[in-house]
Short mmCIF file of C-alpha atoms in Angstrom, two decimals:
data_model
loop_
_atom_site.label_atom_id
_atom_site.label_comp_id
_atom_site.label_asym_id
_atom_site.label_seq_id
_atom_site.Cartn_x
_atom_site.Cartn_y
_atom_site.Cartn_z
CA UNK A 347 123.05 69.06 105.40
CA UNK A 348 124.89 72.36 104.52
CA UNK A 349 124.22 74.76 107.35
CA UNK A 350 124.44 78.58 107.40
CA UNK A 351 127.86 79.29 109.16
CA UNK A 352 128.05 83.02 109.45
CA UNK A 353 125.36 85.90 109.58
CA UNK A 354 125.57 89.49 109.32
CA UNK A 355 123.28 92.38 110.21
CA UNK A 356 123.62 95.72 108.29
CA UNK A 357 121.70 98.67 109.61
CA UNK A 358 121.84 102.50 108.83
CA UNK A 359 124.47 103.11 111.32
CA UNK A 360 126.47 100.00 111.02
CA UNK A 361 126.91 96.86 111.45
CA UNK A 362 125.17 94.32 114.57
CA UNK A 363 126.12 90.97 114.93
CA UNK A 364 123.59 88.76 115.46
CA UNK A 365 123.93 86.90 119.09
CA UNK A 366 123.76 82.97 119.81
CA UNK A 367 125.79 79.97 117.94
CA UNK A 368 124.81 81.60 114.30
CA UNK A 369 126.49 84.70 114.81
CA UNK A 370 130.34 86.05 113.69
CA UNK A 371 131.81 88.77 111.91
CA UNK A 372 130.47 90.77 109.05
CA UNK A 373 133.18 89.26 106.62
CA UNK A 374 131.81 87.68 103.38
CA UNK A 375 131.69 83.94 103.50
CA UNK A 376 131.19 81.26 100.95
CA UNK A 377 128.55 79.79 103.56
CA UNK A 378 126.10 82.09 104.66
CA UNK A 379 123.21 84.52 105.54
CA UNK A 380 122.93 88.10 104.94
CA UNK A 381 120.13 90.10 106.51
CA UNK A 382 120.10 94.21 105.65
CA UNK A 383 117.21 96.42 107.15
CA UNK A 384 116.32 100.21 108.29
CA UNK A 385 118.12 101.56 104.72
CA UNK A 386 117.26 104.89 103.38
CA UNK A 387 120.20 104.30 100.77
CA UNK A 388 121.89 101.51 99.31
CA UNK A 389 124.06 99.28 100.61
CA UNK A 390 127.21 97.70 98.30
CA UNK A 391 127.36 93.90 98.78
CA UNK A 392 130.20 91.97 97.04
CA UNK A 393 129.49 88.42 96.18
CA UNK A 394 131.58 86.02 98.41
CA UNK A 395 134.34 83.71 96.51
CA UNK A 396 132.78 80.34 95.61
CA UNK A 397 129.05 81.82 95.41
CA UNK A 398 127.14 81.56 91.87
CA UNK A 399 123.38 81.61 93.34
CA UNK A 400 121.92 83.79 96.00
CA UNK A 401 118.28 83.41 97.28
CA UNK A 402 116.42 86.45 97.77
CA UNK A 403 114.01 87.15 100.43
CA UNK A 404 112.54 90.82 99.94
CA UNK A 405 109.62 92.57 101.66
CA UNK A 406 108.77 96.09 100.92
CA UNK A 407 107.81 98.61 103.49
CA UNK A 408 104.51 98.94 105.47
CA UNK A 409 102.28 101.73 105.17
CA UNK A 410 101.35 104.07 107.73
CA UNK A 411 97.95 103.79 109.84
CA UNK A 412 95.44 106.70 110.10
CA UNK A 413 95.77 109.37 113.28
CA UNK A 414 93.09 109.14 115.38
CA UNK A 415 89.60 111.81 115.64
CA UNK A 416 89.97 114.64 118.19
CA UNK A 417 87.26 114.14 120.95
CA UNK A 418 84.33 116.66 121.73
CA UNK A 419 85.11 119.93 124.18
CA UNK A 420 82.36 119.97 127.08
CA UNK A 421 79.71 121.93 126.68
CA UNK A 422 79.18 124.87 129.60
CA UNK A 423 75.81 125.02 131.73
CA UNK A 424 73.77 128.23 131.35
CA UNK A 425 73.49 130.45 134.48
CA UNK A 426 69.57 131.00 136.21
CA UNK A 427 68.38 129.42 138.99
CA UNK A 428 68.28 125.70 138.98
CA UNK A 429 70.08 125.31 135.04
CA UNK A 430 70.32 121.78 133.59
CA UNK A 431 74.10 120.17 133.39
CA UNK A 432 75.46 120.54 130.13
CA UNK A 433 76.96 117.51 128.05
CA UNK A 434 79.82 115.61 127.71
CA UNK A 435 82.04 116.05 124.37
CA UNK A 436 81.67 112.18 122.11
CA UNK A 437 84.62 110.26 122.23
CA UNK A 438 86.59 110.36 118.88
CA UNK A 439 86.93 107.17 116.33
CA UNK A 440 89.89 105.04 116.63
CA UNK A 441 92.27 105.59 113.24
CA UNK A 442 92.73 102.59 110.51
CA UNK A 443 95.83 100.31 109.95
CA UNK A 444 97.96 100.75 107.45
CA UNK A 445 98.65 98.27 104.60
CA UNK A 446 101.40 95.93 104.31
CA UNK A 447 104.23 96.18 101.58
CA UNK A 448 104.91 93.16 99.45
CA UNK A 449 106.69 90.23 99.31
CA UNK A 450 108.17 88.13 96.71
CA UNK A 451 111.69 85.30 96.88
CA UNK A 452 114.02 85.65 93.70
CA UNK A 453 116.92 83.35 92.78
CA UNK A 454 119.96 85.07 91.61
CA UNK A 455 122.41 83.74 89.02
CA UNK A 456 125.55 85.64 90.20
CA UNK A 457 129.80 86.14 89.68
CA UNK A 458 132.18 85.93 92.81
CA UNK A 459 132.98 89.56 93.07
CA UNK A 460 129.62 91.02 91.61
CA UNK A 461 128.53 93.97 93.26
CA UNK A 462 124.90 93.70 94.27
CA UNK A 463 123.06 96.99 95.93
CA UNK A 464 120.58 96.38 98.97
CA UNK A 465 118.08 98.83 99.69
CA UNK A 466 115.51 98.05 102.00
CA UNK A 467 112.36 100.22 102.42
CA UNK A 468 111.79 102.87 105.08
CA UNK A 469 108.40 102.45 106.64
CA UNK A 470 105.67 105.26 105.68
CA UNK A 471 105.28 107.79 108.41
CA UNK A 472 101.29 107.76 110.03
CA UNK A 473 98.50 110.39 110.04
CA UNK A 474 98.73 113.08 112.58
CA UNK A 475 95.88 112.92 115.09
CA UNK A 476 92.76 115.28 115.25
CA UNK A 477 92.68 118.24 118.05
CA UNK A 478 90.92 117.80 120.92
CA UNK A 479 87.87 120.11 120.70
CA UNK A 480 87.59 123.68 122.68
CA UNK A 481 85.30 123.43 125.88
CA UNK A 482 82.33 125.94 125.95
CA UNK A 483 83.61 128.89 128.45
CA UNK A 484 80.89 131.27 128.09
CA UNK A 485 81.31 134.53 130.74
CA UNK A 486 77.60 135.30 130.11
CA UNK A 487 74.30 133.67 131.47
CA UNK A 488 74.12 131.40 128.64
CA UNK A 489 74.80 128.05 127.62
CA UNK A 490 76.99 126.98 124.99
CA UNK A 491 78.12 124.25 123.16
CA UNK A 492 81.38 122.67 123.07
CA UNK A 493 83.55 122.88 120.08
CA UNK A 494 83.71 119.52 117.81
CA UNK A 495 87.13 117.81 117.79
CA UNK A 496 89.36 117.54 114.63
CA UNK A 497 89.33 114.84 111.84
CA UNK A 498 92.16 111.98 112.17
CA UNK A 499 94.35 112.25 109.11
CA UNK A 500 95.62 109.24 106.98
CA UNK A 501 98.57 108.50 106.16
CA UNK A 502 99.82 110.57 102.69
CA UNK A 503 103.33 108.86 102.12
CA UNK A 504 103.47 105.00 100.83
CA UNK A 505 106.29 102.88 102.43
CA UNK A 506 109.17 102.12 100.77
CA UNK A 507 110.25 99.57 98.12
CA UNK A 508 112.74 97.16 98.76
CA UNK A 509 115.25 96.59 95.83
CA UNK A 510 118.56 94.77 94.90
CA UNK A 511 120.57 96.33 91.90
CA UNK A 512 123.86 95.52 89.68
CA UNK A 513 125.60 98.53 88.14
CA UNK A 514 124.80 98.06 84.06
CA UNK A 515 126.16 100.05 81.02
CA UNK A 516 123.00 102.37 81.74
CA UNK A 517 122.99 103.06 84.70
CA UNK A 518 121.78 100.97 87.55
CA UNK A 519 119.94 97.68 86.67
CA UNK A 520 116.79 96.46 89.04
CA UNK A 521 117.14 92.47 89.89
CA UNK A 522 114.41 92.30 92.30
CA UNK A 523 111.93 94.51 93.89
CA UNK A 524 108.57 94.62 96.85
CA UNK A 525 106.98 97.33 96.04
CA UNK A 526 106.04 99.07 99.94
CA UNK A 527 102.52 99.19 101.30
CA UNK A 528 100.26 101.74 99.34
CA UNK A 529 98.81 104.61 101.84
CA UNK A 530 95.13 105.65 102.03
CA UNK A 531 94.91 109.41 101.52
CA UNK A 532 91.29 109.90 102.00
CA UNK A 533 89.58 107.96 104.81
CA UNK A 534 89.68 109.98 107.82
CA UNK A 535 88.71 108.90 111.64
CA UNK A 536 85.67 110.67 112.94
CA UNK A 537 85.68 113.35 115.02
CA UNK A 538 83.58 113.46 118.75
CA UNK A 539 81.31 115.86 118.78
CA UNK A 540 80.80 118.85 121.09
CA UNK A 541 78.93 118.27 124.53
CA UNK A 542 75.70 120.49 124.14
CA UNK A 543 74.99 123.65 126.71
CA UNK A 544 72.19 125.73 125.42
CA UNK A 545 70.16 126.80 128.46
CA UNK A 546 66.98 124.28 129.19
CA UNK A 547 65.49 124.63 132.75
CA UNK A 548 63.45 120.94 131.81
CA UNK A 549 66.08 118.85 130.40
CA UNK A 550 69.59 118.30 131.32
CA UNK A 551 72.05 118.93 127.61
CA UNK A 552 72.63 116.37 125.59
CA UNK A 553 76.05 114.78 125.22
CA UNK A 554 77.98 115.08 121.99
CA UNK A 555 77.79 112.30 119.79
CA UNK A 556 80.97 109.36 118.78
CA UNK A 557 82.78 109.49 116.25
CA UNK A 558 83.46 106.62 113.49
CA UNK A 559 86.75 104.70 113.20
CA UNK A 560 88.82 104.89 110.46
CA UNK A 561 87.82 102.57 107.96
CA UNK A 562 89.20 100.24 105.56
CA UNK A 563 89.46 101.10 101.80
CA UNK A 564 91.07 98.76 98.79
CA UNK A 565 90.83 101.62 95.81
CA UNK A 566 93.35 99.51 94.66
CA UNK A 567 96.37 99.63 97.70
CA UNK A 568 95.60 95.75 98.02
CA UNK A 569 97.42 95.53 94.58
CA UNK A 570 101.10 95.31 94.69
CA UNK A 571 103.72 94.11 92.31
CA UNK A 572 106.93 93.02 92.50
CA UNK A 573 109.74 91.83 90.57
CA UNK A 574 112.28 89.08 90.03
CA UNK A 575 114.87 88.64 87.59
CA UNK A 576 112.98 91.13 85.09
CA UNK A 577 109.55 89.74 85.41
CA UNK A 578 106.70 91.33 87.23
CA UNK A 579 104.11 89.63 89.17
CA UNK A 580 101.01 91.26 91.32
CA UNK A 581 101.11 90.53 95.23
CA UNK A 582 97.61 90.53 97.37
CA UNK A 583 98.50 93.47 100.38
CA UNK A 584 96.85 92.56 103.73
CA UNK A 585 94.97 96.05 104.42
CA UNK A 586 94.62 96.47 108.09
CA UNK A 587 91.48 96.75 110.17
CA UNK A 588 89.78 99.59 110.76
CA UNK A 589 89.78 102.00 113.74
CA UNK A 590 86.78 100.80 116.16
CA UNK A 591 84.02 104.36 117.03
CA UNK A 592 84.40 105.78 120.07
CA UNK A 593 81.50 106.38 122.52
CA UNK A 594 79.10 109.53 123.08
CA UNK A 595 79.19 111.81 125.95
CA UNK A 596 76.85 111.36 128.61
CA UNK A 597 74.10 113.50 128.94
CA UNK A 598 73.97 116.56 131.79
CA UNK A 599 72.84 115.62 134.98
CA UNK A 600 68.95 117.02 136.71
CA UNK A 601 68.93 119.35 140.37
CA UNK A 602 67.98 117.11 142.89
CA UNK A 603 67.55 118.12 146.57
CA UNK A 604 69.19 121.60 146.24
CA UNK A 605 71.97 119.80 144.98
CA UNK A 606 73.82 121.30 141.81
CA UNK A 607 73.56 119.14 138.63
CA UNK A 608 76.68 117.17 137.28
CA UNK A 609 78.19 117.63 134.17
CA UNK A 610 77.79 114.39 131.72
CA UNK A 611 81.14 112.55 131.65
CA UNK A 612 82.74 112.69 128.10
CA UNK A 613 82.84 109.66 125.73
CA UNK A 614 85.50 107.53 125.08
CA UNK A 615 88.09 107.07 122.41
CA UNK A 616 88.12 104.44 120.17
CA UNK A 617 90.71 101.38 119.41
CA UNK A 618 93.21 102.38 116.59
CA UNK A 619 92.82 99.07 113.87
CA UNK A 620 95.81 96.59 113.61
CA UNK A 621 98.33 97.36 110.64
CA UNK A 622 98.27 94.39 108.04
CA UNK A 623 100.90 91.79 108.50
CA UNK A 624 103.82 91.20 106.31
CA UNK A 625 104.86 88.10 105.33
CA UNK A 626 106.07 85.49 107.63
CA UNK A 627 108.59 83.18 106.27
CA UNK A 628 109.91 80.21 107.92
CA UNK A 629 112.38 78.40 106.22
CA UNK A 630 115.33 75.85 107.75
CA UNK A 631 117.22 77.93 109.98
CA UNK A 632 115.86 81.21 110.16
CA UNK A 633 112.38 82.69 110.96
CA UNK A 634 111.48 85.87 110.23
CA UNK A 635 108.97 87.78 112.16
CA UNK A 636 105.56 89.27 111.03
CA UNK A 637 106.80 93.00 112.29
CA UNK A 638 108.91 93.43 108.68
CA UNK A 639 107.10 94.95 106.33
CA UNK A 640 103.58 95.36 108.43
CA UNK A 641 101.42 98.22 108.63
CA UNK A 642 101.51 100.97 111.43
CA UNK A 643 98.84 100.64 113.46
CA UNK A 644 96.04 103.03 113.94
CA UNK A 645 96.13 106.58 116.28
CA UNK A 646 93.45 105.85 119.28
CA UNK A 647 90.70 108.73 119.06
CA UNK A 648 90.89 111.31 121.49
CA UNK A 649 88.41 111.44 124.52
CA UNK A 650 85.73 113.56 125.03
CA UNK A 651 85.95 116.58 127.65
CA UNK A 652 83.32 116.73 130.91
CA UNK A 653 80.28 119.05 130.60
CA UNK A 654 79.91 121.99 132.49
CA UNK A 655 77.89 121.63 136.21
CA UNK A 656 74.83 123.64 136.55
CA UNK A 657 74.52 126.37 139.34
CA UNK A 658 72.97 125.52 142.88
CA UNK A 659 71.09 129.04 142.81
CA UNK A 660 70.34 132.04 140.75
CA UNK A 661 73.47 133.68 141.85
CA UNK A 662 75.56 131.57 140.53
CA UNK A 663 76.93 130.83 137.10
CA UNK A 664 76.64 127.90 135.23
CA UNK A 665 80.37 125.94 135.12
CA UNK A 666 82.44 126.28 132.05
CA UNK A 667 83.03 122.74 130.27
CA UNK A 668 86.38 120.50 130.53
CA UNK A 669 89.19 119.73 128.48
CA UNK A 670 89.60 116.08 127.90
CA UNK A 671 92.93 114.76 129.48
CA UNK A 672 93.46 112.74 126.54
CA UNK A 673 91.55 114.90 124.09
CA UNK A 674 93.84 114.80 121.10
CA UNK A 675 93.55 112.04 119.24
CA UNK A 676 96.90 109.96 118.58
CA UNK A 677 99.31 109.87 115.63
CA UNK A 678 98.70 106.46 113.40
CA UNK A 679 102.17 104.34 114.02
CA UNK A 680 104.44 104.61 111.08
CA UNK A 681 104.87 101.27 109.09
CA UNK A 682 107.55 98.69 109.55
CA UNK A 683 110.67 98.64 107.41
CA UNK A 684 111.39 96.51 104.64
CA UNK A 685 113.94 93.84 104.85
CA UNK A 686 115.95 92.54 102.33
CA UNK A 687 117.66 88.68 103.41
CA UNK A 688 119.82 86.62 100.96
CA UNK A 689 120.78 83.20 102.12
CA UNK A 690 123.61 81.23 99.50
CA UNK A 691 126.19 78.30 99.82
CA UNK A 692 129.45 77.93 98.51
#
C-alpha cells in the first residue's frame, strides 16, 4: 500500500510542520500530502519530480453568522406616593448561522515542474451586534419607558472561494474552484423591547417584550457551484440554524407592607444558531475536520436592563431604570477558512 511519506502545512505567515510520524520538511516529494489554508493570496506550488496526477480536495469559505438584537433599557418608575415598579427591558433574539462554502474533489492531469497556484478562501466576517437599549432616567415625576435595543445585523460579505490556477497564454487559467458560503444580507435578529414606566398607581409596568432570533433564509445561498477541470457542477450549502428568541422582561413589582416595589428583572438573550458544517472528508490517512469551510456562528442577543423601583412615599422619586450588563448584543462569528489539500504519489 503506497503511504503518504511527507506533509506540509502552508499558512499566511509561513510554513508549520505538521507533528507526529507523518510530519517532515516542507520540501516537495514524489510521495505526498499538501495541505494550504488561511490564504488571502496565492500560493506558487511546483509539481514534485515523478508526479503526473494530483487529487484535489477544495472547500470554499464559510459565511458569516448574523450579530445578535440589542436588549430592552429598563423602564423608570413614576414618582407619587405608592408608584407601581416599572418593567424590565425583553431580552434580544439570538443571531443566525452562517452558510457553509462548497466542496467539490478534482483530479489533476499534471507536468513535473508545473506551477500550480493555491488560494484558499478567507472566511466572511459576521454581523455586528445590536446596541443595548437606553434605560428610562426621567428627573421629573413621571414614568417613562425604556428605549428599544438595536437590530442584529447579518452578515454583508460572502466567504471566500477556494481556487487552484496554472499560468496560460491569457492570463491565469482556473483548474478547480468552491465557490465560499453565500451571506444573508437581510434577515436581522430582533431587538428586546423597552421595559414600560408610564405612571399607574393600580398596576405595576409591563415588561418589554423578546425579541425573535435570526432566522434562516435560502433566497438562493443554498446554491453553490464549483468547478473541476473546466466543468461546473451545483453544490447543496448547509445553511445554519437560526438564532433561538430571547425572553421578555418581567413585569414591575406591587407596594406591599410599606415596602417599595421592585423593578421587573430584564429578559434574557437568546442562543446565537450553529453555522452550517462544511464537508467532512475521511479518506485513508487523513481526516479532515468539519471546522473548514463552516459557517460562523450566530451573535447571542443582548439582555434586557432591570426596571426602575417605585418610591416608598410621596417624597420620594421613582428609580431610574438599569443598563443591562450584557445589553449589547454579540457580533455573529466570522466563517471558517477554506482549505485547499492535494494528496499525489510518485
Amino acid at each position: 500500500m503506497q503511504r503518504f511519506r511527507r506533509v506540509a502545512v502552508l499558512s499566511a505567515v509561513g510554513v508549520a510542520l505538521v507533528a507526529g510520524p507523518l510530519a517532515a520538511g516542507p520540501a516537495a516529494s514524489a510521495s505526498g500530502s499538501y495541505r494550504f489554508f488561511n490564504q488571502t493570496r496565492e500560493v506558487p506550488f511546483k509539481v514534485p519530480k515523478g508526479v503526473r496526477q494530483i487529487t484535489a480536495y477544495v472547500w470554499g469559505a464559510g459565511a458569516g453568522g448574523t450579530g445578535g438584537g440589542g436588549g430592552g433599557g429598563g423602564g423608570r418608575a413614576a414618582s407619587g406616593p405608592w408608584s407601581k415598579a416599572a418593567g424590565g427591558g425583553g431580552g434580544a433574539g439570538g443571531g443566525a448561522g452562517g452558510s457553509s462554502g462548497a466542496f467539490v474533489t478534482c483530479v489533476l492531469a499534471v507536468s513535473p515542474g508545473q506551477e500550480l497556484f493555491i488560494k484558499a478562501g478567507k472566511g466572511g466576517p459576521g454581523g455586528e451586534g445590536g446596541k443595548g437599549g437606553v434605560p428610562a432616567g426621567r428627573e421629573d415625576n413621571r414614568g417613562d419607558n425604556g428605549a428599544n435595543g438595536g437590530y442584529g445585523l447579518p452578515a454583508q460579505a460572502d466567504g471566500g472561494a477556494s481556487t487552484i490556477g496554472r499560468a496560460g497564454k491569457q492570463g491565469r487559467v482556473e483548474l478547480v474552484s468552491a465557490q465560499g458560503g453565500r451571506a444573508d444580507k437581510n434577515v436581522q435578529a430582533g431587538y428586546g423591547q423597552g421595559g414600560f414606566g408610564v405612571s399607574d398607581r393600580i398596576y405595576p409596568q409591563a415588561g418589554g417584550q423578546f425579541g425573535d432570533g435570526g432566522g434562516i433564509v435560502d433566497n438562493g445561498r443554498r446554491n453553490l457551484t464549483t468547478k473541476c477541470n473546466g466543468a461546473s457542477r451545483n453544490y447543496a450549502a448547509d445553511l445554519g440554524k437560526p438564532g433561538s428568541q430571547g425572553t421578555g422582561g418581567a413585569n414591575g413589582g406591587t407596594s406591599t407592607n410599606n415596602k417599595k416595589a421592585k423593578g421587573g428583572k430584564g429578559g434574557t438573550g437568546g442562543t446565537g444558531g450553529m453555522g452550517g458544517l462544511g464537508r467532512d472528508l475521511t479518506s485513508g490517512l487523513f481526516r479532515i475536520p468539519v471546522s473548514f469551510g463552516g459557517g460562523g456562528r450566530g451573535g447571542f442577543g443582548g439582555d434586557g436592563g432591570k426596571g426602575g423601583d417605585g418610591n416608598e412615599d410621596e417624597n420620594h422619586n421613582g428609580k431610574m431604570g438599569n443598563y443591562a450588563k450584557r445589553g449589547k448584543g454579540l457580533n455573529g462569528d466570522p466563517g471558517h477558512n477554506g482549505v485547499v489539500l492535494l494528496t499525489f504519489t510518485g
